[in-house]
Every structure is written in C-alpha cells, then in structure tokens.
C-alpha cells in the first residue's frame, strides 16, 4: 500500500489518464461509420490492395459498375461469394447485417449513396441470397 502523501496525487493522475485513454479508445470505435470496423477487420485484407482483382477501396471507376447492380443484388451475390471473392468475405461468422453494412460503407466511399440496410432491405437481401444459392446449386 502507498503511504507516501507525495505519491497519492501522482497515482490519482495516472489512474485518471488511463481511464481517459480507455474511454477515448472506446469512443473512437463508437464513432466509426456503420460497416467501417467490419471493412477494417475483414474486407481490407483484399479491398485495400486489390487482391484477386477486388475493387480497391475508394476506386470509383472499379466500383461504379458494381454500385449500378444495386445494393440488394451486389450485397447478396457478394455474401454468397462472387468472382474471386469467397462467401462472407472469407469470414464464416459474418452476419448478413454486418456484411451489408460493410458493403454499403465501401460503396459509399467509392461514390455510392447507400443507406445502412433497414428491415425491408435486409429481407430483400436475404431473399436474393436464397435465390443466388439456388441458382448456384443448379449449376453444380
């Protein structure tokens, strides 16, 4: 136990500093745009550098034809896996909601104007996912 009165204010200051740093770090994550954290944790592995011809983050020319497909179609097809992209971006634990937010985030950074999917949009995405899976199963 600290008994020196001269160290007590220092300890309180250090504890306050640690709490402020921890709170600031948590706050930064809370201020991230929807989909930003998923992009950084999953999608950036390919989309930051263009691995396997993945459209690079922010590349308006590469994203334009994909954005033109529409939010429901692009999100559903990518979720199932499309071209060189594995299903769920390679993360088997990624939910449709989390994936949808990340796709909207990337599309918006490349010139799109997509919203975080609401219940109606998520239902349409899920329906398209099932149609896509059924179509892929017929080809096998």
GROMACS .gro file of C-alpha atoms in nm:
model
  140
    1UNK     CA    1   0.000   0.000   0.000
    2UNK     CA    2   0.125   0.350  -0.084
    3UNK     CA    3   0.178   0.553   0.229
    4UNK     CA    4   0.373   0.848   0.096
    5UNK     CA    5   0.138   1.150   0.062
    6UNK     CA    6   0.351   1.282  -0.227
    7UNK     CA    7   0.272   0.972  -0.442
    8UNK     CA    8  -0.106   0.975  -0.391
    9UNK     CA    9  -0.177   1.268  -0.631
   10UNK     CA   10   0.051   1.105  -0.890
   11UNK     CA   11  -0.136   0.775  -0.863
   12UNK     CA   12  -0.471   0.953  -0.898
   13UNK     CA   13  -0.342   1.140  -1.204
   14UNK     CA   14  -0.212   0.819  -1.362
   15UNK     CA   15  -0.538   0.637  -1.297
   16UNK     CA   16  -0.735   0.929  -1.446
   17UNK     CA   17  -0.509   0.926  -1.752
   18UNK     CA   18  -0.560   0.554  -1.802
   19UNK     CA   19  -0.935   0.590  -1.772
   20UNK     CA   20  -0.937   0.878  -2.021
   21UNK     CA   21  -0.728   0.683  -2.272
   22UNK     CA   22  -0.953   0.379  -2.238
   23UNK     CA   23  -1.268   0.590  -2.273
   24UNK     CA   24  -1.126   0.771  -2.575
   25UNK     CA   25  -1.039   0.446  -2.749
   26UNK     CA   26  -1.388   0.309  -2.686
   27UNK     CA   27  -1.540   0.634  -2.805
   28UNK     CA   28  -1.349   0.624  -3.135
   29UNK     CA   29  -1.496   0.282  -3.212
   30UNK     CA   30  -1.841   0.414  -3.125
   31UNK     CA   31  -1.799   0.697  -3.378
   32UNK     CA   32  -1.699   0.466  -3.663
   33UNK     CA   33  -1.937   0.468  -3.956
   34UNK     CA   34  -2.159   0.159  -3.990
   35UNK     CA   35  -1.954  -0.106  -4.166
   36UNK     CA   36  -1.620   0.066  -4.112
   37UNK     CA   37  -1.497  -0.174  -3.844
   38UNK     CA   38  -1.600  -0.479  -4.046
   39UNK     CA   39  -1.425  -0.331  -4.350
   40UNK     CA   40  -1.106  -0.285  -4.149
   41UNK     CA   41  -1.123  -0.630  -3.985
   42UNK     CA   42  -1.234  -0.838  -4.284
   43UNK     CA   43  -1.268  -0.661  -4.618
   44UNK     CA   44  -0.947  -0.458  -4.619
   45UNK     CA   45  -0.744  -0.778  -4.650
   46UNK     CA   46  -0.837  -0.780  -5.020
   47UNK     CA   47  -1.004  -0.448  -5.098
   48UNK     CA   48  -0.723  -0.229  -4.965
   49UNK     CA   49  -0.474  -0.364  -5.222
   50UNK     CA   50  -0.694  -0.521  -5.489
   51UNK     CA   51  -0.609  -0.887  -5.424
   52UNK     CA   52  -0.753  -1.116  -5.695
   53UNK     CA   53  -0.883  -0.808  -5.880
   54UNK     CA   54  -1.101  -0.699  -5.588
   55UNK     CA   55  -1.215  -0.341  -5.644
   56UNK     CA   56  -0.990  -0.123  -5.431
   57UNK     CA   57  -1.143   0.081  -5.154
   58UNK     CA   58  -1.243   0.422  -5.291
   59UNK     CA   59  -1.177   0.335  -5.659
   60UNK     CA   60  -1.479   0.499  -5.823
   61UNK     CA   61  -1.412   0.351  -6.168
   62UNK     CA   62  -1.394  -0.009  -6.042
   63UNK     CA   63  -1.689   0.030  -5.805
   64UNK     CA   64  -1.923   0.213  -6.047
   65UNK     CA   65  -2.050  -0.097  -6.234
   66UNK     CA   66  -2.089  -0.283  -5.904
   67UNK     CA   67  -2.281   0.004  -5.746
   68UNK     CA   68  -2.501   0.006  -6.058
   69UNK     CA   69  -2.605  -0.355  -5.981
   70UNK     CA   70  -2.790  -0.217  -5.680
   71UNK     CA   71  -2.749  -0.261  -5.309
   72UNK     CA   72  -2.962  -0.575  -5.276
   73UNK     CA   73  -2.807  -0.763  -5.568
   74UNK     CA   74  -2.445  -0.673  -5.504
   75UNK     CA   75  -2.470  -0.742  -5.131
   76UNK     CA   76  -2.646  -1.078  -5.176
   77UNK     CA   77  -2.415  -1.202  -5.450
   78UNK     CA   78  -2.103  -1.098  -5.261
   79UNK     CA   79  -2.236  -1.256  -4.940
   80UNK     CA   80  -2.271  -1.590  -5.119
   81UNK     CA   81  -1.938  -1.544  -5.299
   82UNK     CA   82  -1.880  -1.396  -5.642
   83UNK     CA   83  -1.593  -1.390  -5.889
   84UNK     CA   84  -1.273  -1.430  -5.682
   85UNK     CA   85  -1.442  -1.335  -5.355
   86UNK     CA   86  -1.520  -1.608  -5.104
   87UNK     CA   87  -1.858  -1.621  -4.930
   88UNK     CA   88  -1.891  -1.370  -4.644
   89UNK     CA   89  -1.558  -1.218  -4.743
   90UNK     CA   90  -1.389  -1.528  -4.605
   91UNK     CA   91  -1.529  -1.482  -4.253
   92UNK     CA   92  -1.780  -1.763  -4.185
   93UNK     CA   93  -1.909  -1.584  -3.874
   94UNK     CA   94  -2.005  -1.262  -4.054
   95UNK     CA   95  -2.377  -1.189  -4.035
   96UNK     CA   96  -2.581  -1.056  -4.326
   97UNK     CA   97  -2.631  -0.733  -4.127
   98UNK     CA   98  -2.261  -0.681  -4.061
   99UNK     CA   99  -2.168  -0.775  -4.417
  100UNK     CA  100  -2.435  -0.543  -4.561
  101UNK     CA  101  -2.306  -0.250  -4.357
  102UNK     CA  102  -1.952  -0.313  -4.482
  103UNK     CA  103  -2.061  -0.331  -4.847
  104UNK     CA  104  -2.260  -0.008  -4.808
  105UNK     CA  105  -1.959   0.157  -4.643
  106UNK     CA  106  -1.727   0.057  -4.929
  107UNK     CA  107  -1.979   0.154  -5.198
  108UNK     CA  108  -2.031   0.495  -5.039
  109UNK     CA  109  -1.657   0.561  -5.025
  110UNK     CA  110  -1.647   0.495  -5.400
  111UNK     CA  111  -1.930   0.730  -5.492
  112UNK     CA  112  -2.240   0.537  -5.393
  113UNK     CA  113  -2.521   0.673  -5.181
  114UNK     CA  114  -2.637   0.363  -4.999
  115UNK     CA  115  -2.801   0.358  -4.659
  116UNK     CA  116  -2.748   0.112  -4.379
  117UNK     CA  117  -2.997  -0.160  -4.474
  118UNK     CA  118  -3.327  -0.138  -4.291
  119UNK     CA  119  -3.553  -0.437  -4.219
  120UNK     CA  120  -3.715  -0.424  -4.564
  121UNK     CA  121  -3.380  -0.406  -4.745
  122UNK     CA  122  -3.235  -0.687  -4.532
  123UNK     CA  123  -3.537  -0.903  -4.618
  124UNK     CA  124  -3.477  -0.837  -4.989
  125UNK     CA  125  -3.106  -0.917  -4.949
  126UNK     CA  126  -3.189  -1.243  -4.769
  127UNK     CA  127  -3.437  -1.337  -5.043
  128UNK     CA  128  -3.175  -1.267  -5.312
  129UNK     CA  129  -2.920  -1.472  -5.116
  130UNK     CA  130  -3.154  -1.773  -5.127
  131UNK     CA  131  -3.219  -1.723  -5.500
  132UNK     CA  132  -2.847  -1.695  -5.565
  133UNK     CA  133  -2.772  -2.010  -5.366
  134UNK     CA  134  -3.046  -2.200  -5.551
  135UNK     CA  135  -2.908  -2.084  -5.886
  136UNK     CA  136  -2.555  -2.186  -5.793
  137UNK     CA  137  -2.675  -2.528  -5.675
  138UNK     CA  138  -2.847  -2.589  -6.012
  139UNK     CA  139  -2.519  -2.528  -6.195
  140UNK     CA  140  -2.337  -2.796  -5.996
   0.00000   0.00000   0.00000
